[in-house]
Amino acid sequence: MAEEKKLFKVTIDNITIDVEPGTSILNAARMIGGDVAPPAMCYYSKLKGSGGKCRTCLVEVAAGSTADPRPMPKLVASCRTNVMDGMVVKNITSERVIDARAGVVEFLLLNHPLDCPICDQAGECHLQDLGYDHGKEGTRYEFGRRTFHKHDLGPYIQLHMTRCILCYRCVFTADQLTNKRVHGVLDRGDHAEIATYIEKSLDNDFIGNVIDVCPVGALTDKTFRFKNRVWFLKPVDAHRDCPKCSGKVTLWNRGDEVYRVTARKDQWGEVEDWICNECRFDKKLTSDWVIEGPTKVSRQSVISQGHYVGVKRPKETLGEVLEGRKPRLLMDIHDVSEVNKPNIELSKIAGPAHSDDFSKK
Amino acid sequence: MGRKLLLEKAHVEGIRTYDVYRREGGYASVEKALKNMSPDQVTEEVKKSGLRGRGGAGFPTGMKWSFLAKPEGVPRYLVCNADESEPGTFKDRYLMEFIPHLLIEGLIVASYALGSSRTYIYIRGEYAWIPDILEQAIAEANANGWLGKNILGTGFDCQIYVQRGAGAYICGEETALIESLEGKRGNPRIKPPFPAVKGLWDCPTVVNNVETLAAVVPIINLGGEEYVKIGVGKSTGTKLISACGNINKPGVYEIDMTISVEEFIYSDEYCGGVPNGKKLKACIPGGSSVPILPANLLFKTAKGDTRMMNYESLSDGGFATGTMMGSGGFIVLDEDQCVVRHTLTLARFYRHESCGQCSPCREGTGWMEKILKNIEYGKGKMSDIDLLWDIQRKIEGNTICPLGDAAAWPVAAAIRHFRDEFEWHVLNPVESQQRNFGLAHYADPRPVPATA
Ligand SMILES: Cc1cc2nc3c(=O)[nH]c(=O)nc-3n(C[C@H](O)[C@H](O)[C@H](O)COP(=O)(O)O)c2cc1C
Ligand code: SF4
Ligand code: SF4
Ligand code: FES
């Protein structure tokens, strides 16, 4: 008789699901999806040992398990805490979590240069998304921001240490994907930095993946530097026969021109298959690749703005979180205001809406 | 005069050498434990003694030992934490320097109880001269059959190794210590798993403080039940206190936890009072991480009871009106000291020592230091005080290791009890650069709430 696997029942923000023992709270929440999934800036499912550092994924455990229903006194990092049977977790339904998370976002942005206008990561930066979703409008920090002595990581990878959030993902990548790690963290505390020891450049077939795992613009593609804005490019899935890696990539095109090659990423922004440096940096002709079709882009992403093919609607969990109650619309602007002429359907206007379209005449 | 169990013989001429130490009754506990007791009986005795970890957290040692996982065929390790880097704490140094064999003896007994055949002493790098003392003691213990193969014919093998750290406070945190011992960067690990299950080289490991392990010697010699009788309640045995700051006789004292804080500061046997006839303003009784108390909460608890030098009494009132025993780093501040400046000094320390792994501690410690610097140098705003409070609140409890909490607590306690001194700095930017706030009302008797 096949032994039936016992599943654990876990309730996150009032939504209950069954997951296998050994699943982290974060991954359980991701199975539910939508807003219930905590933001994760350092955890990366493909990198062993990652997570626990950024503290954006903190959640409240309101009941430890059926066997021991006591709440956990501190908020826990959901990426590094496994579910127990009967656990009750509060993420967006916990005031404590929202407060602590706003604190973490503020800490992460404290020394960040906010140089998005000149940053190649803008538009696909997880810190931008995080700040937008969970941060406050302003900062209370009145001091000069941190600067670093510049390190050159070689011809392919650009390091902007000032933007780094020290998630350690690139260190794990260098450690786990390449055979000789020369990349790591030097110094400690708020003066800790990602670098190579004594200015060694990174020359390894798979080191380019550090660019894809970096949630911010600290590690970017030098061959794409300042070439274009990601939201002006169309991502298409493509592949080639590569002796070193899977050869499955996303090309970032404008017209027929390949501007950039990255690994394919899933809905959590994680690389699906690691790719080699040759695919990433040296194959920049359409003829190098077999095109499969447009990449599916999350509707939330700014990249979807120029590219409505293959856009996926994110899952809407609010109804369930509120246990069937409808979110209370405080004010429907269309009901009370005629300013925007509700009879005008934006989608029917040719080109972007203009003040002429709403003229009072 | 209180009873001494650890330092009683520390000043016998030549006690550092094996011959004198042995002549004074040394290594009796090893004989007793290895010949007459099973490892579990040793653990049981330590449990009975009520010994609490002397490294800071005060966790019951016997309980910690009994949590150690014991899977077949997997080595287990005992690691002695001699990283002692908490500002104000220098008791382990004293013990290791003056009576090193006591630690080695305790380590052998503890290793036997836990089944550790390779035991490590991880010592802070700045204690550069002590490894030699320890290694000498280890060599002597080896030469006399207390270490090595088949000790006392029991079949138990044990060796002790000394490893120096490289100068990081964070490597005193037990999992950072383990990482460092493994030759890696000293970042605390994310728990669980706890060292009792996966510690050094992923094997079950116990990390204990120097003083904790030394205390195992008198526990075995006297028996757990006798040990409990020294002390009160859950504060059993004796505790080393390293006293410093504005006192007449700074140094390391062994107390039996039945004396009051006032007596400890003013009696000639211990600190000998505050020099130059100055008045006492504040005190941090357990190392830099524990909350600072103003004089009027130091000698008497909020309920009006005399505050004693033991775990329970020092923490009476919680963080609102109490503090902690911590590691026993006793720092006394007289009326000439500035609490703002003092808090800034601590904030700088924690900012500098943060490992930088987790965002709240990495960023928050630096931010607190900068704001405190502004206030101290007359550039602060009233809103800065509330901001400091909010920052420490957002660090505390949200970090990987307790260094975050340790950075938050001193700031919180300083604002809680000395808010007017902070405000005075803000309101008197010029005057605050010329003189100190002074004693103010911090020693005035507090009204004791009437009890029904
Ligand atoms: C930042 C930090 C520094 C620490 N430093 C020390 C230290 O120097 N010595 C020590 O014994 N314990 C230190 N500890 C406590 C250890 O993590 C651990 O709790 C202790 O060694 C356990 O020993 P005990 O149970 O015998 O007290 C530190 C903890 C933290 C969070
Ligand atoms: S460079 Fe990027 S990936 Fe590496 S630690 Fe910094 S933020 Fe993380
Ligand atoms: S709390 Fe501070 S010292 Fe501890 S792991 Fe986090 S950053 Fe490092
Ligand atoms: S994602 Fe969990 S702590 Fe960073």
PDB file of N, CA, C and O in Angstrom, chain B residues 274-295:
ATOM      1  N   VAL B 274      32.286  55.793  44.893  1.00  0.00           N
ATOM      2  CA  VAL B 274      32.567  56.668  43.751  1.00  0.00           C
ATOM      3  C   VAL B 274      33.681  57.638  44.149  1.00  0.00           C
ATOM      4  O   VAL B 274      33.625  58.225  45.224  1.00  0.00           O
ATOM      5  N   PRO B 275      34.708  57.807  43.325  1.00  0.00           N
ATOM      6  CA  PRO B 275      35.852  58.644  43.720  1.00  0.00           C
ATOM      7  C   PRO B 275      35.520  60.124  43.846  1.00  0.00           C
ATOM      8  O   PRO B 275      34.539  60.587  43.271  1.00  0.00           O
ATOM      9  N   ASN B 276      36.382  60.809  44.533  1.00  0.00           N
ATOM     10  CA  ASN B 276      36.346  62.259  44.693  1.00  0.00           C
ATOM     11  C   ASN B 276      35.035  62.784  45.258  1.00  0.00           C
ATOM     12  O   ASN B 276      34.613  63.895  44.937  1.00  0.00           O
ATOM     13  N   GLY B 277      34.369  61.987  46.044  1.00  0.00           N
ATOM     14  CA  GLY B 277      33.131  62.433  46.673  1.00  0.00           C
ATOM     15  C   GLY B 277      32.004  62.737  45.699  1.00  0.00           C
ATOM     16  O   GLY B 277      31.045  63.425  46.039  1.00  0.00           O
ATOM     17  N   LYS B 278      32.139  62.266  44.490  1.00  0.00           N
ATOM     18  CA  LYS B 278      31.079  62.545  43.501  1.00  0.00           C
ATOM     19  C   LYS B 278      29.868  61.660  43.780  1.00  0.00           C
ATOM     20  O   LYS B 278      29.960  60.616  44.431  1.00  0.00           O
ATOM     21  N   LYS B 279      28.752  62.079  43.209  1.00  0.00           N
ATOM     22  CA  LYS B 279      27.531  61.287  43.369  1.00  0.00           C
ATOM     23  C   LYS B 279      27.328  60.376  42.170  1.00  0.00           C
ATOM     24  O   LYS B 279      27.721  60.696  41.051  1.00  0.00           O
ATOM     25  N   LEU B 280      26.685  59.267  42.437  1.00  0.00           N
ATOM     26  CA  LEU B 280      26.423  58.312  41.371  1.00  0.00           C
ATOM     27  C   LEU B 280      25.215  58.770  40.551  1.00  0.00           C
ATOM     28  O   LEU B 280      24.212  59.200  41.098  1.00  0.00           O
ATOM     29  N   LYS B 281      25.356  58.699  39.234  1.00  0.00           N
ATOM     30  CA  LYS B 281      24.249  59.151  38.387  1.00  0.00           C
ATOM     31  C   LYS B 281      23.523  57.982  37.729  1.00  0.00           C
ATOM     32  O   LYS B 281      22.303  57.940  37.674  1.00  0.00           O
ATOM     33  N   ALA B 282      24.286  57.057  37.207  1.00  0.00           N
ATOM     34  CA  ALA B 282      23.662  55.965  36.461  1.00  0.00           C
ATOM     35  C   ALA B 282      24.592  54.767  36.447  1.00  0.00           C
ATOM     36  O   ALA B 282      25.770  54.881  36.782  1.00  0.00           O
ATOM     37  N   CYS B 283      24.047  53.637  36.031  1.00  0.00           N
ATOM     38  CA  CYS B 283      24.857  52.426  36.006  1.00  0.00           C
ATOM     39  C   CYS B 283      24.310  51.466  34.954  1.00  0.00           C
ATOM     40  O   CYS B 283      23.113  51.367  34.732  1.00  0.00           O
ATOM     41  N   ILE B 284      25.240  50.802  34.289  1.00  0.00           N
ATOM     42  CA  ILE B 284      24.872  49.718  33.385  1.00  0.00           C
ATOM     43  C   ILE B 284      25.419  48.458  34.022  1.00  0.00           C
ATOM     44  O   ILE B 284      26.622  48.226  34.000  1.00  0.00           O
ATOM     45  N   PRO B 285      24.554  47.641  34.604  1.00  0.00           N
ATOM     46  CA  PRO B 285      25.094  46.576  35.445  1.00  0.00           C
ATOM     47  C   PRO B 285      25.571  45.330  34.709  1.00  0.00           C
ATOM     48  O   PRO B 285      26.263  44.513  35.303  1.00  0.00           O
ATOM     49  N   GLY B 286      25.231  45.177  33.425  1.00  0.00           N
ATOM     50  CA  GLY B 286      25.538  43.867  32.834  1.00  0.00           C
ATOM     51  C   GLY B 286      26.200  43.898  31.476  1.00  0.00           C
ATOM     52  O   GLY B 286      25.955  43.035  30.646  1.00  0.00           O
ATOM     53  N   GLY B 287      27.045  44.873  31.233  1.00  0.00           N
ATOM     54  CA  GLY B 287      27.645  44.966  29.901  1.00  0.00           C
ATOM     55  C   GLY B 287      26.859  45.941  29.047  1.00  0.00           C
ATOM     56  O   GLY B 287      25.683  46.184  29.282  1.00  0.00           O
ATOM     57  N   SER B 288      27.511  46.487  28.014  1.00  0.00           N
ATOM     58  CA  SER B 288      26.961  47.626  27.282  1.00  0.00           C
ATOM     59  C   SER B 288      25.577  47.406  26.691  1.00  0.00           C
ATOM     60  O   SER B 288      24.867  48.359  26.429  1.00  0.00           O
ATOM     61  N   SER B 289      25.190  46.137  26.462  1.00  0.00           N
ATOM     62  CA  SER B 289      23.901  45.916  25.794  1.00  0.00           C
ATOM     63  C   SER B 289      22.693  46.069  26.700  1.00  0.00           C
ATOM     64  O   SER B 289      21.580  46.236  26.216  1.00  0.00           O
ATOM     65  N   VAL B 290      22.891  45.968  27.991  1.00  0.00           N
ATOM     66  CA  VAL B 290      21.721  45.953  28.866  1.00  0.00           C
ATOM     67  C   VAL B 290      21.292  47.390  29.184  1.00  0.00           C
ATOM     68  O   VAL B 290      22.099  48.317  29.103  1.00  0.00           O
ATOM     69  N   PRO B 291      20.021  47.575  29.532  1.00  0.00           N
ATOM     70  CA  PRO B 291      19.520  48.929  29.762  1.00  0.00           C
ATOM     71  C   PRO B 291      20.246  49.653  30.896  1.00  0.00           C
ATOM     72  O   PRO B 291      20.546  49.070  31.929  1.00  0.00           O
ATOM     73  N   ILE B 292      20.509  50.932  30.673  1.00  0.00           N
ATOM     74  CA  ILE B 292      21.115  51.794  31.688  1.00  0.00           C
ATOM     75  C   ILE B 292      20.029  52.188  32.690  1.00  0.00           C
ATOM     76  O   ILE B 292      18.876  52.343  32.314  1.00  0.00           O
ATOM     77  N   LEU B 293      20.412  52.289  33.953  1.00  0.00           N
ATOM     78  CA  LEU B 293      19.446  52.719  34.969  1.00  0.00           C
ATOM     79  C   LEU B 293      19.943  53.965  35.670  1.00  0.00           C
ATOM     80  O   LEU B 293      21.124  54.079  35.987  1.00  0.00           O
ATOM     81  N   PRO B 294      19.037  54.911  35.960  1.00  0.00           N
ATOM     82  CA  PRO B 294      19.412  56.063  36.774  1.00  0.00           C
ATOM     83  C   PRO B 294      19.576  55.595  38.229  1.00  0.00           C
ATOM     84  O   PRO B 294      19.033  54.564  38.619  1.00  0.00           O
ATOM     85  N   ALA B 295      20.316  56.388  39.002  1.00  0.00           N
ATOM     86  CA  ALA B 295      20.628  55.979  40.374  1.00  0.00           C
ATOM     87  C   ALA B 295      19.384  55.602  41.170  1.00  0.00           C
ATOM     88  O   ALA B 295      19.391  54.636  41.933  1.00  0.00           O
TER      89      ALA B 295
END
